[in-house]
N, C-alpha and C. Protein backbone atom coordinates (compact mmCIF):
# COMPACT_ATOMS: atom_id res chain seq x y z
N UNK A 1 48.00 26.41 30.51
CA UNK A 1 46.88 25.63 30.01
C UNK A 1 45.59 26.06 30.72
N UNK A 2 44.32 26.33 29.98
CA UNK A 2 43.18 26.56 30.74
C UNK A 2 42.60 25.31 31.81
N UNK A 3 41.81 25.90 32.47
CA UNK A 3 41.31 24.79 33.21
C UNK A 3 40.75 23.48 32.54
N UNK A 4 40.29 22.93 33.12
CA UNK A 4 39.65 21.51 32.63
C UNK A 4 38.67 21.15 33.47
N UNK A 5 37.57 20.19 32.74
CA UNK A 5 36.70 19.97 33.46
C UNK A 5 36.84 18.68 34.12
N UNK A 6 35.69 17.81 35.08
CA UNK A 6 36.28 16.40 35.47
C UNK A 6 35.13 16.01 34.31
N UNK A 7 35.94 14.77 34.26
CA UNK A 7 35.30 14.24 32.81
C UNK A 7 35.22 12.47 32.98
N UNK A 8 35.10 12.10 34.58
CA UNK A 8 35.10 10.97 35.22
C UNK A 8 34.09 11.03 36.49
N UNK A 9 32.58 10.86 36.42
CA UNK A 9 31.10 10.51 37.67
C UNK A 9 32.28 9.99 39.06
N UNK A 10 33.61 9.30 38.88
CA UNK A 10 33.29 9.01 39.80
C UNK A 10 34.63 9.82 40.40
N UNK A 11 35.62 10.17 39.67
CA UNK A 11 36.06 11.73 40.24
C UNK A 11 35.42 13.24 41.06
N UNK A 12 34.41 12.97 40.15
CA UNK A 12 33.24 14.45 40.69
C UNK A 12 32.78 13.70 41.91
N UNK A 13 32.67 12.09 42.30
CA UNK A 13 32.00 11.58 43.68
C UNK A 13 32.83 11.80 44.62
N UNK A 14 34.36 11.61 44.18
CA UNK A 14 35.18 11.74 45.31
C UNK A 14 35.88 12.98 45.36
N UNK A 15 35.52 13.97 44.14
CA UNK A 15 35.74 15.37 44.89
C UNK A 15 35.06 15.81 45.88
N UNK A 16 33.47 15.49 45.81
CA UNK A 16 32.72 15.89 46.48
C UNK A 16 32.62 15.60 47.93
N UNK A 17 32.91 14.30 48.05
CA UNK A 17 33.46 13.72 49.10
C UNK A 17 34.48 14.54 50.20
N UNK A 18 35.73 14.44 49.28
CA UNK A 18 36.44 15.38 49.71
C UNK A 18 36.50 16.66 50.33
N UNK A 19 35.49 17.69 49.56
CA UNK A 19 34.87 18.62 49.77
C UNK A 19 33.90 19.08 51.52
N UNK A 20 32.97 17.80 50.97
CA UNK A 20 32.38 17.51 52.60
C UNK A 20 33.46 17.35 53.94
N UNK A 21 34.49 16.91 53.46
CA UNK A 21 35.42 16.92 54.85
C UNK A 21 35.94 18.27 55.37
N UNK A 22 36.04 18.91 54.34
CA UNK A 22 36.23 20.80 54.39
C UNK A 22 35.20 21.33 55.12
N UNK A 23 34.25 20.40 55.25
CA UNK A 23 32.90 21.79 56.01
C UNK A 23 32.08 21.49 54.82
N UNK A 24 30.64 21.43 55.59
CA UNK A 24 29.54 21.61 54.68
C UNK A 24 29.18 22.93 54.32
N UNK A 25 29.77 23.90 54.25
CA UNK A 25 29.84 25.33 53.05
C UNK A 25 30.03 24.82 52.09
N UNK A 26 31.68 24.30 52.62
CA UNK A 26 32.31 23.79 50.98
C UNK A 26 31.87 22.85 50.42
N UNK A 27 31.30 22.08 50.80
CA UNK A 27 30.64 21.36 50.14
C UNK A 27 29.15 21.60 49.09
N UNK A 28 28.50 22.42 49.90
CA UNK A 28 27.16 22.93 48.73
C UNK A 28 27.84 23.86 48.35
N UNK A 29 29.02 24.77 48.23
CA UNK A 29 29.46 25.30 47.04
C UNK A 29 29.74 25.07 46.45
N UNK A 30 30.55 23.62 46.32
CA UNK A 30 31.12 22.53 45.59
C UNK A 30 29.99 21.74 44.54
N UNK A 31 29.16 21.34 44.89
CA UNK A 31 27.93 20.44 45.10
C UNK A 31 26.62 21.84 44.02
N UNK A 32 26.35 23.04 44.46
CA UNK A 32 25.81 24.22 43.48
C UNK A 32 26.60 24.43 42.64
N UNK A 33 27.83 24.94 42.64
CA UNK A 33 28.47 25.07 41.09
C UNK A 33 28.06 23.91 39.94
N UNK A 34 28.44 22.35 40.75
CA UNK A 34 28.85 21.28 39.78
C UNK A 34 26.84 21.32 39.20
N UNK A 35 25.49 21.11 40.23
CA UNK A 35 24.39 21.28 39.27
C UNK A 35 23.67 22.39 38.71
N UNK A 36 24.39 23.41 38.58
CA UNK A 36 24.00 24.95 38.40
C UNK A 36 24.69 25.23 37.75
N UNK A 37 26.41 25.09 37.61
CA UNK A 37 27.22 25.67 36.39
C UNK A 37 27.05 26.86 36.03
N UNK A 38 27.08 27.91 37.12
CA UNK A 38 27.39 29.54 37.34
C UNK A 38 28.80 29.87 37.64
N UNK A 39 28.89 31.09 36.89
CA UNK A 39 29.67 31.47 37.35
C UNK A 39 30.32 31.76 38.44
N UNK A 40 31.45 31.22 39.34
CA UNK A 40 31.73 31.72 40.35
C UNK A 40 30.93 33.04 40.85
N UNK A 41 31.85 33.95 40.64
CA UNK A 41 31.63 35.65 40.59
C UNK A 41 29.66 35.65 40.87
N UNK A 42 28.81 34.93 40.43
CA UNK A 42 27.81 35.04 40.44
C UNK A 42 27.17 34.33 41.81
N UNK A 43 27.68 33.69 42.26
CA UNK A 43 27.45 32.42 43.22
C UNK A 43 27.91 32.81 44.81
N UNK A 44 29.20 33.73 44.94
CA UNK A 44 30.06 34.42 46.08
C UNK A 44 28.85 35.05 46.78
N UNK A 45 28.12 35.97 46.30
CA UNK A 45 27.43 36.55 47.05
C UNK A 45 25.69 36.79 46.99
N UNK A 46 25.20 34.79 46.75
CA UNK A 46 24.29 34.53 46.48
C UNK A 46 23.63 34.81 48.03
N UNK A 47 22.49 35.06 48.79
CA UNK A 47 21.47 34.99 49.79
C UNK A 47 20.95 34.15 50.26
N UNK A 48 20.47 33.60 51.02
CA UNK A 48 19.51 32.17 51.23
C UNK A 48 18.49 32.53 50.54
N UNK A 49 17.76 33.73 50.31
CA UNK A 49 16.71 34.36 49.40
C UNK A 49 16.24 34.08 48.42
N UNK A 50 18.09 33.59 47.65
CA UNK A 50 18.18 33.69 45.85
C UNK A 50 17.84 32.00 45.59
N UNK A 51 17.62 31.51 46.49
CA UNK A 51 17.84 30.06 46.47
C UNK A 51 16.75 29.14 46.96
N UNK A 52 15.38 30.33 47.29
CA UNK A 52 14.32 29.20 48.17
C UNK A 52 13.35 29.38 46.96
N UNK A 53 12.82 27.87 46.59
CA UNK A 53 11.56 27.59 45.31
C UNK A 53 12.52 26.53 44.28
N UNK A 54 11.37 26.68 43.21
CA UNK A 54 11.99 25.66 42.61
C UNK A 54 12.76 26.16 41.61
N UNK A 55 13.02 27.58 41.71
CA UNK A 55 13.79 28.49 40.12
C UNK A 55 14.51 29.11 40.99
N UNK A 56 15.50 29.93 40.42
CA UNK A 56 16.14 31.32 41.25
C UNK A 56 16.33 31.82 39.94
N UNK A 57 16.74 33.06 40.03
CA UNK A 57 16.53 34.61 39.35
C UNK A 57 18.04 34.82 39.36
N UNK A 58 19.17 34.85 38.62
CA UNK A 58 20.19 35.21 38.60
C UNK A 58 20.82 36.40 37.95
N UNK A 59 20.98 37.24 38.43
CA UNK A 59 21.86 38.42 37.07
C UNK A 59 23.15 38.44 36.83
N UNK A 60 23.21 38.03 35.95
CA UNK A 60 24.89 37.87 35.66
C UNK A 60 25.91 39.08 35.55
N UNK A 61 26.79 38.79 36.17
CA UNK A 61 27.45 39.85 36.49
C UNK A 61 28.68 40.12 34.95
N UNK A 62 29.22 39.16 34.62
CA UNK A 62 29.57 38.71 33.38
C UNK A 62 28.82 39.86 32.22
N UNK A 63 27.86 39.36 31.86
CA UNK A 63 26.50 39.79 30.44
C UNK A 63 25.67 40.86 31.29
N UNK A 64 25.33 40.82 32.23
CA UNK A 64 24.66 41.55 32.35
C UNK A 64 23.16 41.36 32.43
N UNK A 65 23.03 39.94 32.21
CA UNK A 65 21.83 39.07 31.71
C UNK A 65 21.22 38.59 33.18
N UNK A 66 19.69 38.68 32.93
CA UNK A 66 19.29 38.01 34.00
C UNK A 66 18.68 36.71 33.61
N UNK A 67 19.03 35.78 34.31
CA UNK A 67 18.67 34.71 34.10
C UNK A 67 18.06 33.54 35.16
N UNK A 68 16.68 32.87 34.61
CA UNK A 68 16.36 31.64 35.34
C UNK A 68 16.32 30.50 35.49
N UNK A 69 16.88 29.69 36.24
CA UNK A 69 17.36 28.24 35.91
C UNK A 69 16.29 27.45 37.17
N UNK A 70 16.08 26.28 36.49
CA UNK A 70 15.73 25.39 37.94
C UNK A 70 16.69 24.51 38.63
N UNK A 71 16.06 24.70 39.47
CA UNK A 71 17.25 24.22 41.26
C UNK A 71 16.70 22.67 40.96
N UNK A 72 17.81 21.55 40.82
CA UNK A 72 17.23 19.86 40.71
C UNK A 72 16.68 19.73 41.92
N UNK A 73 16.12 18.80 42.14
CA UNK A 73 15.29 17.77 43.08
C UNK A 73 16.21 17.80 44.10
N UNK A 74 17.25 16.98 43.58
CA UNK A 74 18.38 16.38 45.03
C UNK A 74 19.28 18.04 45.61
N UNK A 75 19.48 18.69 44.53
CA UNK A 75 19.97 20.01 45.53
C UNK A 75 18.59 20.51 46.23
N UNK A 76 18.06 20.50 46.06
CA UNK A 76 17.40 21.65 46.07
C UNK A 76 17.00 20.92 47.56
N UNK A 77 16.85 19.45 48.39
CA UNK A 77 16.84 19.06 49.50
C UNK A 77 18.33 19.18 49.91
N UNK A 78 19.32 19.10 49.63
CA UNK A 78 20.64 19.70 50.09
C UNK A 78 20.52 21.11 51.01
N UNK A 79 20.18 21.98 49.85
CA UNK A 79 19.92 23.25 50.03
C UNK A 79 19.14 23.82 51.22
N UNK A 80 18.30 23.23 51.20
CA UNK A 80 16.95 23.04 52.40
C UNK A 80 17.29 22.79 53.51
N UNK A 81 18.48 21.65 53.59
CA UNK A 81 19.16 21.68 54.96
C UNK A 81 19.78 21.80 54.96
N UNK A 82 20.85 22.66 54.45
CA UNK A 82 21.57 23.65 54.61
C UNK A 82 21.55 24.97 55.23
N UNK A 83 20.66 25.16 54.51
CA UNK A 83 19.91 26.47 54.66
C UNK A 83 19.12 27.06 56.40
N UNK A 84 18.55 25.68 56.92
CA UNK A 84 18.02 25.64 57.99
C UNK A 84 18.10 26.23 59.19
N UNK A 85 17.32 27.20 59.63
CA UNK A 85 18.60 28.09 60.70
C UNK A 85 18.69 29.37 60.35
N UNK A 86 18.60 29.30 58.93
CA UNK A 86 19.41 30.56 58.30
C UNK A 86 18.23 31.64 57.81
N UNK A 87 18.53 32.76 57.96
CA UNK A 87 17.47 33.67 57.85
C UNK A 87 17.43 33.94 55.57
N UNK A 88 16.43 34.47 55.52
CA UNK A 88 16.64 34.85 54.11
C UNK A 88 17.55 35.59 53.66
N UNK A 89 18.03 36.59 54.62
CA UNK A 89 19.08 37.85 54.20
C UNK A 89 20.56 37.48 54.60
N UNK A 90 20.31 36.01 55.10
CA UNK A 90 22.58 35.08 55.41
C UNK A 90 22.70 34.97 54.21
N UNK A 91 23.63 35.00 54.16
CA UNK A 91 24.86 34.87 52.66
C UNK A 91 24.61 33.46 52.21
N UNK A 92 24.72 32.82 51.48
CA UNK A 92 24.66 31.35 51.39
C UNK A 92 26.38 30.92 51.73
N UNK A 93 26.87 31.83 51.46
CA UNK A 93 28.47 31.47 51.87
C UNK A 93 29.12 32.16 52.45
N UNK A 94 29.46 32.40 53.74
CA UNK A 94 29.45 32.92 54.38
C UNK A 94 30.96 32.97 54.71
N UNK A 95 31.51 34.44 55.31
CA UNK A 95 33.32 34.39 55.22
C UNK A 95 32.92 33.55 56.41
N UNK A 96 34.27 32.97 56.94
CA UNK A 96 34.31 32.54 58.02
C UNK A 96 35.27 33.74 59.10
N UNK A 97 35.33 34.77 58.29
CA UNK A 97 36.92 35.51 58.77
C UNK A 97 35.62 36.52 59.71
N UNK A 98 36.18 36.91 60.91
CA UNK A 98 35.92 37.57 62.42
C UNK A 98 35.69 38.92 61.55
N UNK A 99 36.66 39.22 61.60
CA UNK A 99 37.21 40.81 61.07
C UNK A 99 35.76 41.61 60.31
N UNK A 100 35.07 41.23 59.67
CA UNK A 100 33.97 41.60 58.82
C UNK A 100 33.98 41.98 57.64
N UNK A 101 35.60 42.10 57.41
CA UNK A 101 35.69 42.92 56.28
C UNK A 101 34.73 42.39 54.76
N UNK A 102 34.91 40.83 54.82
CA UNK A 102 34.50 40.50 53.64
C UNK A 102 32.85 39.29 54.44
N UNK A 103 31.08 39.98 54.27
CA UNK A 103 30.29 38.88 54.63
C UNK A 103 29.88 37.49 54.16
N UNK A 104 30.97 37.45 52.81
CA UNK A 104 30.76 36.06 52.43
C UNK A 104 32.01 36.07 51.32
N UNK A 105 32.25 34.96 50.95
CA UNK A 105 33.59 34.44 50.57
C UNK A 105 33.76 35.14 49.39
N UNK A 106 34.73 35.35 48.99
CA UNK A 106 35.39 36.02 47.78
C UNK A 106 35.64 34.54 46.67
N UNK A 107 36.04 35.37 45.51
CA UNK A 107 35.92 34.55 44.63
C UNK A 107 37.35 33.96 44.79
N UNK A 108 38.35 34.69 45.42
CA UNK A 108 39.91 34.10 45.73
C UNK A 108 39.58 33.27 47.00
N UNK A 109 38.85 33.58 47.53
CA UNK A 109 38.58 32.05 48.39
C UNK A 109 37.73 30.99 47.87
N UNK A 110 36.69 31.38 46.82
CA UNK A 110 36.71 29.95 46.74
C UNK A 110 37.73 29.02 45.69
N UNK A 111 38.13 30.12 45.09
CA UNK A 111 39.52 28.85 43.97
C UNK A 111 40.11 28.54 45.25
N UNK A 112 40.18 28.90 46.19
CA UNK A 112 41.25 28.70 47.32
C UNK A 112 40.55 26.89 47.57
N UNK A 113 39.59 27.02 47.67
CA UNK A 113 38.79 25.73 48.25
C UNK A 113 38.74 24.87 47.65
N UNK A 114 38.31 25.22 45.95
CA UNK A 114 38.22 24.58 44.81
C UNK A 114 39.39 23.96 44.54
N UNK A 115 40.67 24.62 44.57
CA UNK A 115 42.26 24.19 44.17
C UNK A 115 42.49 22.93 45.06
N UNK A 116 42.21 23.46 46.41
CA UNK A 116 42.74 22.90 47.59
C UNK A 116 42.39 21.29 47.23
N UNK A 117 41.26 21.25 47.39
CA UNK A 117 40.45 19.89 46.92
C UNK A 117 41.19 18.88 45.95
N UNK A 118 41.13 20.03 44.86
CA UNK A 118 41.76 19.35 43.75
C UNK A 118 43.29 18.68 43.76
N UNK A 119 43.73 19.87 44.46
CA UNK A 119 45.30 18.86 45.02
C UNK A 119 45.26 17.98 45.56
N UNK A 120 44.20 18.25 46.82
CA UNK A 120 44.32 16.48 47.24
C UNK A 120 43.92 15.39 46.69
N UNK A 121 43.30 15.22 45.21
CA UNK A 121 42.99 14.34 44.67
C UNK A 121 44.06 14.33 43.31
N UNK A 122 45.31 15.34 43.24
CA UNK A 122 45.95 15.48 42.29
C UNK A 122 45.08 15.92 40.72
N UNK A 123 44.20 16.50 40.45
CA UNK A 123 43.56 16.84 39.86
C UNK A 123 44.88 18.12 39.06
N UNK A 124 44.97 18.43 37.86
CA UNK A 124 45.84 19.54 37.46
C UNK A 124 45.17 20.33 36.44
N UNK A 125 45.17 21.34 36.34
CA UNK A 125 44.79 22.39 35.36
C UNK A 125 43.13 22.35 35.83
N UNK A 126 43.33 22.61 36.94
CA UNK A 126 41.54 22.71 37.69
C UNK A 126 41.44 24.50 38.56
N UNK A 127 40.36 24.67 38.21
CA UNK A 127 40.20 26.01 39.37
C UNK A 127 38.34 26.40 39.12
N UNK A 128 38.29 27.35 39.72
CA UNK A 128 36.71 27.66 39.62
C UNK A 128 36.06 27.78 38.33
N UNK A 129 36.59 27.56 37.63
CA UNK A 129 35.61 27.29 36.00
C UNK A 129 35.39 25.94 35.89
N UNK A 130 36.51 24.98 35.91
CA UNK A 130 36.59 23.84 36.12
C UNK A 130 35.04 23.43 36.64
N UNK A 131 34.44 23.58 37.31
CA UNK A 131 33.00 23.19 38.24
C UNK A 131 32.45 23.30 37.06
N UNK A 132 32.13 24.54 36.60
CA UNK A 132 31.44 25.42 35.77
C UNK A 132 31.37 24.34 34.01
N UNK A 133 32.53 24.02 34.32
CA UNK A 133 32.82 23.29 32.63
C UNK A 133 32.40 22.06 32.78
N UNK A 134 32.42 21.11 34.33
CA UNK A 134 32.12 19.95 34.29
C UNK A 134 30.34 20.11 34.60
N UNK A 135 29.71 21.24 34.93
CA UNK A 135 28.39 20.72 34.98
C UNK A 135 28.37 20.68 33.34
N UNK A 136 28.67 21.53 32.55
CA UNK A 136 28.33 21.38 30.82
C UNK A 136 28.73 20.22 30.37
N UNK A 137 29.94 19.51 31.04
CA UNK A 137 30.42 18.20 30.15
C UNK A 137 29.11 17.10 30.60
N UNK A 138 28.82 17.24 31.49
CA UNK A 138 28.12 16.36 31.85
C UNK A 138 26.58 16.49 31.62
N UNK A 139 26.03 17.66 31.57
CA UNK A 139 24.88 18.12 31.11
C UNK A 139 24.73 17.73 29.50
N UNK A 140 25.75 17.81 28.63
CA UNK A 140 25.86 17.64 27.48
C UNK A 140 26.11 16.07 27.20
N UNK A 141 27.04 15.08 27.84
CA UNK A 141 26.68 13.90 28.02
C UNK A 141 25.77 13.31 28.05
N UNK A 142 24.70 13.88 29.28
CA UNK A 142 23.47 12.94 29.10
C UNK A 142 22.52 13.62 28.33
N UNK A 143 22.36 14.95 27.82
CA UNK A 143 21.28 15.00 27.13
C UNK A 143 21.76 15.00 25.54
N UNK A 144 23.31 15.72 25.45
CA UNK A 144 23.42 15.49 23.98
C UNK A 144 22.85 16.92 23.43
N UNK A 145 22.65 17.72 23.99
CA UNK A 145 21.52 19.05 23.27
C UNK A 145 22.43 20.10 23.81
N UNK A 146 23.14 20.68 22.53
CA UNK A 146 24.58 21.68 22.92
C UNK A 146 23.88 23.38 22.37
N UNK A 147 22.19 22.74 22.09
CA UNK A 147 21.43 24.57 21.62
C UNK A 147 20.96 24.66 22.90
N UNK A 148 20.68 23.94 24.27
CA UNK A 148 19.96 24.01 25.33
C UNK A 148 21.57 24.39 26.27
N UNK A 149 22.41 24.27 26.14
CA UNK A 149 23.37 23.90 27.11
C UNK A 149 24.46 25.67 26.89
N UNK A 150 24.12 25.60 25.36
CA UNK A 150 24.53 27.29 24.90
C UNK A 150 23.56 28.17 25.83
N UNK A 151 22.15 28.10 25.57
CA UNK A 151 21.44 28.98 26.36
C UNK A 151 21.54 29.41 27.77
N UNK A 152 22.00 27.91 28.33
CA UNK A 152 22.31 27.91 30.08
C UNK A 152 23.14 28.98 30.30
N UNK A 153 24.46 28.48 29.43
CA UNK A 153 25.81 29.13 29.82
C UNK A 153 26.09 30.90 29.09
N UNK A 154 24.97 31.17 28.22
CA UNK A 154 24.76 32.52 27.77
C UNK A 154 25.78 32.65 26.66
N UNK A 155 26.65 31.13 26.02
CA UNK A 155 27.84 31.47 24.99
C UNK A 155 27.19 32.10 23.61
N UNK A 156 27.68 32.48 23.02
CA UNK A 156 27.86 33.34 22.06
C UNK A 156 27.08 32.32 20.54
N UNK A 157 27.84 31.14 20.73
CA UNK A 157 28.09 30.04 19.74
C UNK A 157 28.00 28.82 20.56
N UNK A 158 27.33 27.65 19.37
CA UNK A 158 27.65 26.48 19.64
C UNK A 158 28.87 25.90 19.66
N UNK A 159 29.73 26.66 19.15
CA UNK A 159 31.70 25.98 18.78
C UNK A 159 32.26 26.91 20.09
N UNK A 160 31.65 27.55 20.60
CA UNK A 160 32.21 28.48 22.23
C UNK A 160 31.81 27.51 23.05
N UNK A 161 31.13 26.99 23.06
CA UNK A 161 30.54 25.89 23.83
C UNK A 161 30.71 24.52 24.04
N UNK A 162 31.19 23.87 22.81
CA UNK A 162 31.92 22.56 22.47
C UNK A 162 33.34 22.63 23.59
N UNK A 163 33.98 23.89 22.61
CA UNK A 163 35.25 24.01 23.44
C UNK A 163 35.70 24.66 24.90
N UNK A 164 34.72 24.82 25.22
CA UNK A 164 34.18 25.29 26.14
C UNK A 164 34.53 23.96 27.66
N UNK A 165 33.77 23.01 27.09
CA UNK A 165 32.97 22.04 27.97
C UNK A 165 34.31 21.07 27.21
N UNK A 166 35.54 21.15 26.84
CA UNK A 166 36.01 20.25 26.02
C UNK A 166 35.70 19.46 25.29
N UNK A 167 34.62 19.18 24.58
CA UNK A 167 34.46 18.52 23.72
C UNK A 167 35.35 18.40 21.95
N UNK A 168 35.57 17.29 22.62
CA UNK A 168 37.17 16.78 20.58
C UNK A 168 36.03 16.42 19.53
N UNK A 169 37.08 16.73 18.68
CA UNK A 169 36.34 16.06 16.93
C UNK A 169 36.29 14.58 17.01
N UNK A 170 37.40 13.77 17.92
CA UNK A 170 37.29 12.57 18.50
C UNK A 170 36.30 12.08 18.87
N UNK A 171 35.79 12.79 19.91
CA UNK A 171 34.41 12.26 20.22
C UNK A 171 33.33 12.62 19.78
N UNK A 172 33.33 13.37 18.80
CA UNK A 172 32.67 14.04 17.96
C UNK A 172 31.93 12.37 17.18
N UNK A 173 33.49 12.10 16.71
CA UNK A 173 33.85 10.82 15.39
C UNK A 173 33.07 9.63 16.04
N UNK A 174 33.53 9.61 17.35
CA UNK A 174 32.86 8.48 18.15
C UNK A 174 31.41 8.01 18.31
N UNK A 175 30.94 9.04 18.54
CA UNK A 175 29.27 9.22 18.28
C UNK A 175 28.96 8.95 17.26
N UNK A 176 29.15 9.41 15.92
CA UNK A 176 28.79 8.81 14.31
C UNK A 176 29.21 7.86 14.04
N UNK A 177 29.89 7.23 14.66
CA UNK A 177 30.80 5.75 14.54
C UNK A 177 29.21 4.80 14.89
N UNK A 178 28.33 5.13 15.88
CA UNK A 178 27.10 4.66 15.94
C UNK A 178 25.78 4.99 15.61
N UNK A 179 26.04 6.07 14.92
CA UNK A 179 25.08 6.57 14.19
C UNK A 179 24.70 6.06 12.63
N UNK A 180 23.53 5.18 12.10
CA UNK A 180 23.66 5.10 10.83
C UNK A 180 21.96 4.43 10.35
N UNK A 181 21.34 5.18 9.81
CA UNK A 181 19.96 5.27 9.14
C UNK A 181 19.85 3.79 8.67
């Protein structure tokens, strides 16, 4: 089964939670995926650089696409003290491993982090997209605008994107159930 997104505010509170007990890495990696909804692979070997202002500049490694998103209010003071300390050219995620081989986390470490989490909250059919799918479920929740939410995520289609972010014909039905001129 593919991943899944969390599709419960107060699941994503106590992942996050959770997360913070791992170390505050894991946590604003936890915490940037869920309001940024990047790709892993794109995020592993972000800079403190890629991340100071109110936009960052992303090239997707995926498309090939470069792309600019804005950093919210509340990360973006996360970020700030996080960041603190840290020169422009530190990794934003940094290995923790001596050896050097790898200067900031691989993408098998962070499902490593991402999974980990998720087990302890029994979470199933979750891994590093999972983040990725719940910022769209939830981005699409409150605004409802799946031509703005295609553009974010670079899909192809609006129906790549529905199913994407799980969205059913169910709740599709549900919504027009209150809809009526």
């Amino acid at each position: 089964m593919l991943v899944q997104p969390i599709r419960d505010r107060a699941i994503v509170k106590r992942y996050k939670d959770e997360a913070l007990k791992s170390g505050l890495r894991n946590y604003i990696l936890i915490t940037f995926q869920l309001n940024m909804g990047f790709r892993i692979g794109d995020v592993v070997g972000l800079k403190v650089k890629d991340v100071k202002g109110s936009h960052m500049i992303l090239q997707e490694q995926k498309t090939g696409k470069s792309k600019t998103q804005f950093i919210p209010n509340e990360l973006r003071v996360e970020l700030d003290r996080y960041t603190q300390g840290m020169s422009d050219e530190d990794y934003l995620f940094p290995s923790r491993q001596k050896n050097g081989k790898y200067p900031h986390i691989t993408t098998t470490q962070a499902y490593r982090i991402v999974k980990g989490i998720a087990d302890k909250l029994g979470l199933e059919h979750f891994g590093n997209h999972s983040l990725r799918k719940t910022f769209g479920r939830f981005y699409y929740e409150e605004t409802k605008d799946l031509v703005k939410l295609q553009k974010i995520f670079n899909h192809s289609s609006q129906s790549v994107t529905m199913e994407y972010i799980g969205l059913t014909q169910d709740e599709i039905d549900e919504t027009l159930k209150k809809f009526y001129l």
